[in-house]
Amino acid sequence: AQTVTQSQPEMSVQEAETVTLSCTYDTSESDYYLFWYKQPPSRQMILVIRQEAYKQQNATENRFSVNFQKAAKSFSLKISDSQLGDAAMYFCALRGNQFYFGTGTSLTVIP
Amino acid sequence: NAGVMQNPRHLVRRRGQEARLRCSPMKGHSHVYWYRQLPEEGLKFMVYLQKENIIDESGMPKERFSAEFPKEGPSILRIQQVVRGDSAAYFCASSPESRGLIDGYTFGSGTRLTVV
């Protein structure tokens, strides 16, 4: 069975500060990918960042970076210099044969 | 290059009616996936289709739900005799291939179904 767990239903961060969203997963597959998606109120699912499981180097996309700990099956998302537009639901996802999503973390950015 | 188009954006049905949700994949994409998002939950896989074929329907409820992706036209997710528990956001995603892609799917904006 493959599962994705996000243990923080809600998080908040001051504008310009840094926040880390947690995600753990479980899979028996050796070849998989990990993703973070952002879902603003418009409901559109927007790909934020992705990580190949076979790569040890943590992925980075501008202000977004991940801390991928394969042995611990942990895949956290760090948002630096938070902006008001970062406010959204964030979903961690594991892709094997299909996508498995966590239950999401609602991020509030405080001006 | 239009993204994944879903319509309608909002759909209200009375209990017992049928709901039809449409999804047009991105140009060049031949694989379509349907996901359901219940309130306060993440997206749950329902079905994976290629043109004229259902590849994986392991997430589909056994009754009342069906999906198709005809040779011509959009993919349709059909829910017969809707009940209140069917109220959710239904997302469609598409990809040019099914496996081995690092790219995530391209998602549509979803259809919010409300059963009254």
PDB file of C-alpha atoms in Angstrom:
ATOM      1  CA  ALA A   1       0.000   0.000   0.000  1.00  0.00           C
ATOM      2  CA  GLN A   2       1.123   3.518  -0.709  1.00  0.00           C
ATOM      3  CA  THR A   3       0.255   6.346   1.608  1.00  0.00           C
ATOM      4  CA  VAL A   4       1.055  10.012   1.984  1.00  0.00           C
ATOM      5  CA  THR A   5       0.660  11.760   5.318  1.00  0.00           C
ATOM      6  CA  GLN A   6       0.583  15.474   5.973  1.00  0.00           C
ATOM      7  CA  SER A   7       0.319  15.995   9.708  1.00  0.00           C
ATOM      8  CA  GLN A   8      -0.173  19.762   9.657  1.00  0.00           C
ATOM      9  CA  PRO A   9      -3.724  20.682   8.611  1.00  0.00           C
ATOM     10  CA  GLU A  10      -2.940  24.397   8.945  1.00  0.00           C
ATOM     11  CA  MET A  11       0.165  26.537   9.012  1.00  0.00           C
ATOM     12  CA  SER A  12       0.782  30.258   9.054  1.00  0.00           C
ATOM     13  CA  VAL A  13       3.792  32.389   8.245  1.00  0.00           C
ATOM     14  CA  GLN A  14       4.631  36.050   8.317  1.00  0.00           C
ATOM     15  CA  GLU A  15       5.220  37.644   4.964  1.00  0.00           C
ATOM     16  CA  ALA A  16       8.906  37.435   3.972  1.00  0.00           C
ATOM     17  CA  GLU A  17       9.585  34.687   6.503  1.00  0.00           C
ATOM     18  CA  THR A  18      10.298  31.002   5.877  1.00  0.00           C
ATOM     19  CA  VAL A  19       7.932  28.114   6.495  1.00  0.00           C
ATOM     20  CA  THR A  20       8.335  24.345   6.211  1.00  0.00           C
ATOM     21  CA  LEU A  21       5.484  21.988   5.396  1.00  0.00           C
ATOM     22  CA  SER A  22       5.900  18.360   6.426  1.00  0.00           C
ATOM     23  CA  CYS A  23       5.138  15.221   4.458  1.00  0.00           C
ATOM     24  CA  THR A  24       5.888  11.573   5.066  1.00  0.00           C
ATOM     25  CA  TYR A  25       5.085   8.706   2.772  1.00  0.00           C
ATOM     26  CA  ASP A  26       5.220   4.980   2.477  1.00  0.00           C
ATOM     27  CA  THR A  27       5.727   2.921  -0.636  1.00  0.00           C
ATOM     28  CA  SER A  28       7.076  -0.465  -1.590  1.00  0.00           C
ATOM     29  CA  GLU A  29       8.109   0.727  -5.033  1.00  0.00           C
ATOM     30  CA  SER A  30      11.733   1.460  -5.781  1.00  0.00           C
ATOM     31  CA  ASP A  31      11.040   3.860  -8.622  1.00  0.00           C
ATOM     32  CA  TYR A  32       8.790   6.752  -7.710  1.00  0.00           C
ATOM     33  CA  TYR A  33       8.503  10.494  -7.806  1.00  0.00           C
ATOM     34  CA  LEU A  34       7.412  13.000  -5.227  1.00  0.00           C
ATOM     35  CA  PHE A  35       5.602  16.251  -5.838  1.00  0.00           C
ATOM     36  CA  TRP A  36       4.218  19.256  -4.080  1.00  0.00           C
ATOM     37  CA  TYR A  37       1.090  20.808  -5.548  1.00  0.00           C
ATOM     38  CA  LYS A  38      -0.468  24.123  -4.651  1.00  0.00           C
ATOM     39  CA  GLN A  39      -4.224  24.603  -4.749  1.00  0.00           C
ATOM     40  CA  PRO A  40      -5.357  28.235  -4.424  1.00  0.00           C
ATOM     41  CA  PRO A  41      -9.029  29.126  -3.931  1.00  0.00           C
ATOM     42  CA  SER A  42      -9.504  28.881  -7.691  1.00  0.00           C
ATOM     43  CA  ARG A  43      -9.106  25.097  -7.176  1.00  0.00           C
ATOM     44  CA  GLN A  44      -6.504  24.843  -9.916  1.00  0.00           C
ATOM     45  CA  MET A  45      -3.835  22.289  -9.007  1.00  0.00           C
ATOM     46  CA  ILE A  46      -0.464  23.858  -9.686  1.00  0.00           C
ATOM     47  CA  LEU A  47       2.757  21.876  -9.685  1.00  0.00           C
ATOM     48  CA  VAL A  48       5.242  23.535  -7.334  1.00  0.00           C
ATOM     49  CA  ILE A  49       8.205  21.194  -7.266  1.00  0.00           C
ATOM     50  CA  ARG A  50       9.110  17.585  -7.978  1.00  0.00           C
ATOM     51  CA  GLN A  51      11.777  15.141  -6.865  1.00  0.00           C
ATOM     52  CA  GLU A  52      13.015  11.915  -8.376  1.00  0.00           C
ATOM     53  CA  ALA A  53      13.446   9.327  -5.643  1.00  0.00           C
ATOM     54  CA  TYR A  54      16.722   8.076  -7.110  1.00  0.00           C
ATOM     55  CA  LYS A  55      18.310  11.508  -6.836  1.00  0.00           C
ATOM     56  CA  GLN A  56      19.895  12.423  -3.547  1.00  0.00           C
ATOM     57  CA  GLN A  57      20.136  16.105  -4.353  1.00  0.00           C
ATOM     58  CA  ASN A  58      17.211  18.124  -3.060  1.00  0.00           C
ATOM     59  CA  ALA A  59      15.135  19.860  -5.719  1.00  0.00           C
ATOM     60  CA  THR A  60      14.920  23.656  -5.743  1.00  0.00           C
ATOM     61  CA  GLU A  61      12.644  25.981  -7.679  1.00  0.00           C
ATOM     62  CA  ASN A  62      13.278  29.641  -6.875  1.00  0.00           C
ATOM     63  CA  ARG A  63      11.869  30.218  -3.369  1.00  0.00           C
ATOM     64  CA  PHE A  64      10.707  26.630  -3.031  1.00  0.00           C
ATOM     65  CA  SER A  65      12.968  23.793  -1.973  1.00  0.00           C
ATOM     66  CA  VAL A  66      12.528  20.331  -0.545  1.00  0.00           C
ATOM     67  CA  ASN A  67      14.263  18.318   2.128  1.00  0.00           C
ATOM     68  CA  PHE A  68      14.125  14.767   0.839  1.00  0.00           C
ATOM     69  CA  GLN A  69      15.129  12.092   3.335  1.00  0.00           C
ATOM     70  CA  LYS A  70      14.646   8.819   1.503  1.00  0.00           C
ATOM     71  CA  ALA A  71      15.500   6.505   4.378  1.00  0.00           C
ATOM     72  CA  ALA A  72      13.082   8.327   6.646  1.00  0.00           C
ATOM     73  CA  LYS A  73      10.508   8.614   3.827  1.00  0.00           C
ATOM     74  CA  SER A  74      10.191  12.283   4.471  1.00  0.00           C
ATOM     75  CA  PHE A  75       9.636  15.011   1.882  1.00  0.00           C
ATOM     76  CA  SER A  76       9.167  18.465   3.367  1.00  0.00           C
ATOM     77  CA  LEU A  77       8.648  21.696   1.455  1.00  0.00           C
ATOM     78  CA  LYS A  78      10.387  24.904   2.442  1.00  0.00           C
ATOM     79  CA  ILE A  79       9.058  28.219   1.238  1.00  0.00           C
ATOM     80  CA  SER A  80      11.469  31.101   1.648  1.00  0.00           C
ATOM     81  CA  ASP A  81      10.604  34.812   1.592  1.00  0.00           C
ATOM     82  CA  SER A  82       6.899  33.970   1.794  1.00  0.00           C
ATOM     83  CA  GLN A  83       4.575  36.106  -0.279  1.00  0.00           C
ATOM     84  CA  LEU A  84       0.857  36.754   0.018  1.00  0.00           C
ATOM     85  CA  GLY A  85       0.321  34.810  -3.191  1.00  0.00           C
ATOM     86  CA  ASP A  86       1.724  31.700  -1.533  1.00  0.00           C
ATOM     87  CA  ALA A  87      -1.432  31.356   0.549  1.00  0.00           C
ATOM     88  CA  ALA A  88      -3.136  28.150  -0.577  1.00  0.00           C
ATOM     89  CA  MET A  89      -3.634  24.484   0.188  1.00  0.00           C
ATOM     90  CA  TYR A  90      -0.482  22.481  -0.391  1.00  0.00           C
ATOM     91  CA  PHE A  91      -0.628  18.816  -1.246  1.00  0.00           C
ATOM     92  CA  CYS A  92       2.219  16.371  -1.114  1.00  0.00           C
ATOM     93  CA  ALA A  93       1.922  13.598  -3.686  1.00  0.00           C
ATOM     94  CA  LEU A  94       3.636  10.330  -4.463  1.00  0.00           C
ATOM     95  CA  ARG A  95       3.587   8.942  -7.938  1.00  0.00           C
ATOM     96  CA  GLY A  96       3.957   5.255  -8.553  1.00  0.00           C
ATOM     97  CA  ASN A  97       1.378   3.717 -10.864  1.00  0.00           C
ATOM     98  CA  GLN A  98      -0.888   6.606 -10.033  1.00  0.00           C
ATOM     99  CA  PHE A  99      -0.827   9.659  -7.830  1.00  0.00           C
ATOM    100  CA  TYR A 100      -1.408   9.362  -4.097  1.00  0.00           C
ATOM    101  CA  PHE A 101      -2.127  12.630  -2.324  1.00  0.00           C
ATOM    102  CA  GLY A 102      -1.911  13.711   1.269  1.00  0.00           C
ATOM    103  CA  THR A 103      -4.807  15.504   2.935  1.00  0.00           C
ATOM    104  CA  GLY A 104      -3.206  18.888   2.492  1.00  0.00           C
ATOM    105  CA  THR A 105      -1.873  21.769   4.567  1.00  0.00           C
ATOM    106  CA  SER A 106      -3.639  25.095   4.469  1.00  0.00           C
ATOM    107  CA  LEU A 107      -1.041  27.869   4.451  1.00  0.00           C
ATOM    108  CA  THR A 108      -1.933  31.375   5.584  1.00  0.00           C
ATOM    109  CA  VAL A 109       0.461  34.236   4.903  1.00  0.00           C
ATOM    110  CA  ILE A 110       0.165  37.091   7.376  1.00  0.00           C
ATOM    111  CA  PRO A 111       0.947  40.564   6.020  1.00  0.00           C
TER     112      PRO A 111
ATOM    113  CA  ASN B   1      -2.094  25.828 -25.942  1.00  0.00           C
ATOM    114  CA  ALA B   2      -5.136  25.460 -23.758  1.00  0.00           C
ATOM    115  CA  GLY B   3      -4.767  23.435 -20.605  1.00  0.00           C
ATOM    116  CA  VAL B   4      -7.074  20.719 -19.404  1.00  0.00           C
ATOM    117  CA  MET B   5     -10.627  21.994 -19.755  1.00  0.00           C
ATOM    118  CA  GLN B   6     -13.358  20.797 -17.453  1.00  0.00           C
ATOM    119  CA  ASN B   7     -16.984  21.737 -17.592  1.00  0.00           C
ATOM    120  CA  PRO B   8     -19.175  22.625 -16.021  1.00  0.00           C
ATOM    121  CA  ARG B   9     -17.289  24.350 -13.251  1.00  0.00           C
ATOM    122  CA  HIS B  10     -20.210  23.977 -10.904  1.00  0.00           C
ATOM    123  CA  LEU B  11     -23.006  21.438 -11.144  1.00  0.00           C
ATOM    124  CA  VAL B  12     -26.025  21.117  -8.914  1.00  0.00           C
ATOM    125  CA  ARG B  13     -28.120  17.982  -9.045  1.00  0.00           C
ATOM    126  CA  ARG B  14     -31.033  16.704  -7.011  1.00  0.00           C
ATOM    127  CA  ARG B  15     -30.783  13.300  -5.434  1.00  0.00           C
ATOM    128  CA  GLY B  16     -31.550  10.607  -7.973  1.00  0.00           C
ATOM    129  CA  GLN B  17     -30.546  12.653 -11.008  1.00  0.00           C
ATOM    130  CA  GLU B  18     -27.605  11.962 -13.274  1.00  0.00           C
ATOM    131  CA  ALA B  19     -24.425  14.024 -13.349  1.00  0.00           C
ATOM    132  CA  ARG B  20     -22.180  14.257 -16.399  1.00  0.00           C
ATOM    133  CA  LEU B  21     -18.764  15.800 -16.018  1.00  0.00           C
ATOM    134  CA  ARG B  22     -16.653  16.571 -19.067  1.00  0.00           C
ATOM    135  CA  CYS B  23     -12.911  16.774 -19.503  1.00  0.00           C
ATOM    136  CA  SER B  24     -10.968  17.796 -22.591  1.00  0.00           C
ATOM    137  CA  PRO B  25      -7.284  16.910 -22.178  1.00  0.00           C
ATOM    138  CA  MET B  26      -4.424  19.083 -23.247  1.00  0.00           C
ATOM    139  CA  LYS B  27      -3.603  18.988 -26.915  1.00  0.00           C
ATOM    140  CA  GLY B  28      -1.382  16.030 -27.609  1.00  0.00           C
ATOM    141  CA  HIS B  29      -2.329  14.219 -24.399  1.00  0.00           C
ATOM    142  CA  SER B  30      -3.930  10.828 -24.843  1.00  0.00           C
ATOM    143  CA  HIS B  31      -4.182   9.779 -21.197  1.00  0.00           C
ATOM    144  CA  VAL B  32      -6.857  11.013 -18.853  1.00  0.00           C
ATOM    145  CA  TYR B  33      -7.243  10.545 -15.121  1.00  0.00           C
ATOM    146  CA  TRP B  34     -10.153  11.379 -12.865  1.00  0.00           C
ATOM    147  CA  TYR B  35      -9.764  12.231  -9.204  1.00  0.00           C
ATOM    148  CA  ARG B  36     -12.274  13.101  -6.519  1.00  0.00           C
ATOM    149  CA  GLN B  37     -11.655  15.531  -3.703  1.00  0.00           C
ATOM    150  CA  LEU B  38     -13.988  15.287  -0.758  1.00  0.00           C
ATOM    151  CA  PRO B  39     -14.124  18.189   1.702  1.00  0.00           C
ATOM    152  CA  GLU B  40     -11.027  18.401   3.910  1.00  0.00           C
ATOM    153  CA  GLU B  41      -9.342  15.603   1.993  1.00  0.00           C
ATOM    154  CA  GLY B  42      -6.738  15.179  -0.687  1.00  0.00           C
ATOM    155  CA  LEU B  43      -7.435  13.945  -4.164  1.00  0.00           C
ATOM    156  CA  LYS B  44      -8.345  10.291  -4.513  1.00  0.00           C
ATOM    157  CA  PHE B  45      -7.733   8.398  -7.724  1.00  0.00           C
ATOM    158  CA  MET B  46     -10.811   7.125  -9.512  1.00  0.00           C
ATOM    159  CA  VAL B  47     -10.006   5.996 -13.035  1.00  0.00           C
ATOM    160  CA  TYR B  48      -7.362   6.132 -15.736  1.00  0.00           C
ATOM    161  CA  LEU B  49      -8.348   6.053 -19.398  1.00  0.00           C
ATOM    162  CA  GLN B  50      -6.761   6.142 -22.778  1.00  0.00           C
ATOM    163  CA  LYS B  51      -8.708   6.696 -25.955  1.00  0.00           C
ATOM    164  CA  GLU B  52     -11.522   4.110 -26.054  1.00  0.00           C
ATOM    165  CA  ASN B  53      -9.956   2.114 -23.214  1.00  0.00           C
ATOM    166  CA  ILE B  54     -10.274   1.989 -19.451  1.00  0.00           C
ATOM    167  CA  ILE B  55      -6.837   1.134 -18.133  1.00  0.00           C
ATOM    168  CA  ASP B  56      -7.357   1.265 -14.390  1.00  0.00           C
ATOM    169  CA  GLU B  57     -10.662   1.779 -12.626  1.00  0.00           C
ATOM    170  CA  SER B  58      -9.588   0.542  -9.240  1.00  0.00           C
ATOM    171  CA  GLY B  59     -10.716   3.760  -7.562  1.00  0.00           C
ATOM    172  CA  MET B  60     -14.191   3.843  -9.043  1.00  0.00           C
ATOM    173  CA  PRO B  61     -17.168   2.970  -6.866  1.00  0.00           C
ATOM    174  CA  LYS B  62     -18.666  -0.290  -8.066  1.00  0.00           C
ATOM    175  CA  GLU B  63     -22.081   1.123  -8.740  1.00  0.00           C
ATOM    176  CA  ARG B  64     -23.504   4.252 -10.367  1.00  0.00           C
ATOM    177  CA  PHE B  65     -20.149   5.565 -11.614  1.00  0.00           C
ATOM    178  CA  SER B  66     -18.791   5.127 -15.113  1.00  0.00           C
ATOM    179  CA  ALA B  67     -16.225   6.824 -17.298  1.00  0.00           C
ATOM    180  CA  GLU B  68     -15.391   6.902 -20.952  1.00  0.00           C
ATOM    181  CA  PHE B  69     -12.898   8.525 -23.256  1.00  0.00           C
ATOM    182  CA  PRO B  70     -14.190   8.132 -26.809  1.00  0.00           C
ATOM    183  CA  LYS B  71     -12.131   8.374 -29.943  1.00  0.00           C
ATOM    184  CA  GLU B  72     -13.610  11.785 -30.598  1.00  0.00           C
ATOM    185  CA  GLY B  73     -14.651  14.263 -27.963  1.00  0.00           C
ATOM    186  CA  PRO B  74     -14.021  14.751 -24.272  1.00  0.00           C
ATOM    187  CA  SER B  75     -13.778  12.234 -21.508  1.00  0.00           C
ATOM    188  CA  ILE B  76     -17.013  11.873 -19.554  1.00  0.00           C
ATOM    189  CA  LEU B  77     -17.424  10.907 -15.924  1.00  0.00           C
ATOM    190  CA  ARG B  78     -21.011   9.861 -15.367  1.00  0.00           C
ATOM    191  CA  ILE B  79     -22.691   9.455 -12.012  1.00  0.00           C
ATOM    192  CA  GLN B  80     -26.144   7.946 -12.024  1.00  0.00           C
ATOM    193  CA  GLN B  81     -28.727   8.416  -9.293  1.00  0.00           C
ATOM    194  CA  VAL B  82     -26.575  10.830  -7.360  1.00  0.00           C
ATOM    195  CA  VAL B  83     -26.645  10.884  -3.574  1.00  0.00           C
ATOM    196  CA  ARG B  84     -25.497  13.569  -1.147  1.00  0.00           C
ATOM    197  CA  GLY B  85     -22.259  11.701  -0.528  1.00  0.00           C
ATOM    198  CA  ASP B  86     -21.291  12.277  -4.154  1.00  0.00           C
ATOM    199  CA  SER B  87     -20.918  15.988  -3.454  1.00  0.00           C
ATOM    200  CA  ALA B  88     -17.262  16.748  -4.090  1.00  0.00           C
ATOM    201  CA  ALA B  89     -14.837  18.388  -6.468  1.00  0.00           C
ATOM    202  CA  TYR B  90     -13.974  16.158  -9.400  1.00  0.00           C
ATOM    203  CA  PHE B  91     -10.670  16.768 -11.097  1.00  0.00           C
ATOM    204  CA  CYS B  92      -9.448  15.604 -14.432  1.00  0.00           C
ATOM    205  CA  ALA B  93      -5.783  15.405 -15.355  1.00  0.00           C
ATOM    206  CA  SER B  94      -4.020  14.470 -18.551  1.00  0.00           C
ATOM    207  CA  SER B  95      -0.588  13.376 -19.646  1.00  0.00           C
ATOM    208  CA  PRO B  96       1.060  12.364 -22.893  1.00  0.00           C
ATOM    209  CA  GLU B  97       2.208   9.051 -21.421  1.00  0.00           C
ATOM    210  CA  SER B  98       1.265   6.955 -18.451  1.00  0.00           C
ATOM    211  CA  ARG B  99       4.508   5.892 -16.882  1.00  0.00           C
ATOM    212  CA  GLY B 100       8.013   6.980 -16.403  1.00  0.00           C
ATOM    213  CA  LEU B 101       7.289  10.657 -16.440  1.00  0.00           C
ATOM    214  CA  ILE B 102       8.830  12.965 -13.967  1.00  0.00           C
ATOM    215  CA  ASP B 103       6.395  15.662 -14.920  1.00  0.00           C
ATOM    216  CA  GLY B 104       3.297  15.756 -12.845  1.00  0.00           C
ATOM    217  CA  TYR B 105      -0.024  15.621 -14.542  1.00  0.00           C
ATOM    218  CA  THR B 106      -1.686  18.733 -15.878  1.00  0.00           C
ATOM    219  CA  PHE B 107      -4.860  19.228 -13.913  1.00  0.00           C
ATOM    220  CA  GLY B 108      -8.060  20.934 -14.866  1.00  0.00           C
ATOM    221  CA  SER B 109      -9.783  23.346 -12.506  1.00  0.00           C
ATOM    222  CA  GLY B 110     -12.287  20.757 -11.437  1.00  0.00           C
ATOM    223  CA  THR B 111     -16.053  20.459 -11.368  1.00  0.00           C
ATOM    224  CA  ARG B 112     -17.726  21.023  -8.053  1.00  0.00           C
ATOM    225  CA  LEU B 113     -20.751  18.773  -7.800  1.00  0.00           C
ATOM    226  CA  THR B 114     -23.372  19.612  -5.219  1.00  0.00           C
ATOM    227  CA  VAL B 115     -26.193  17.184  -4.603  1.00  0.00           C
ATOM    228  CA  VAL B 116     -29.230  18.710  -2.953  1.00  0.00           C
TER     229      VAL B 116
END
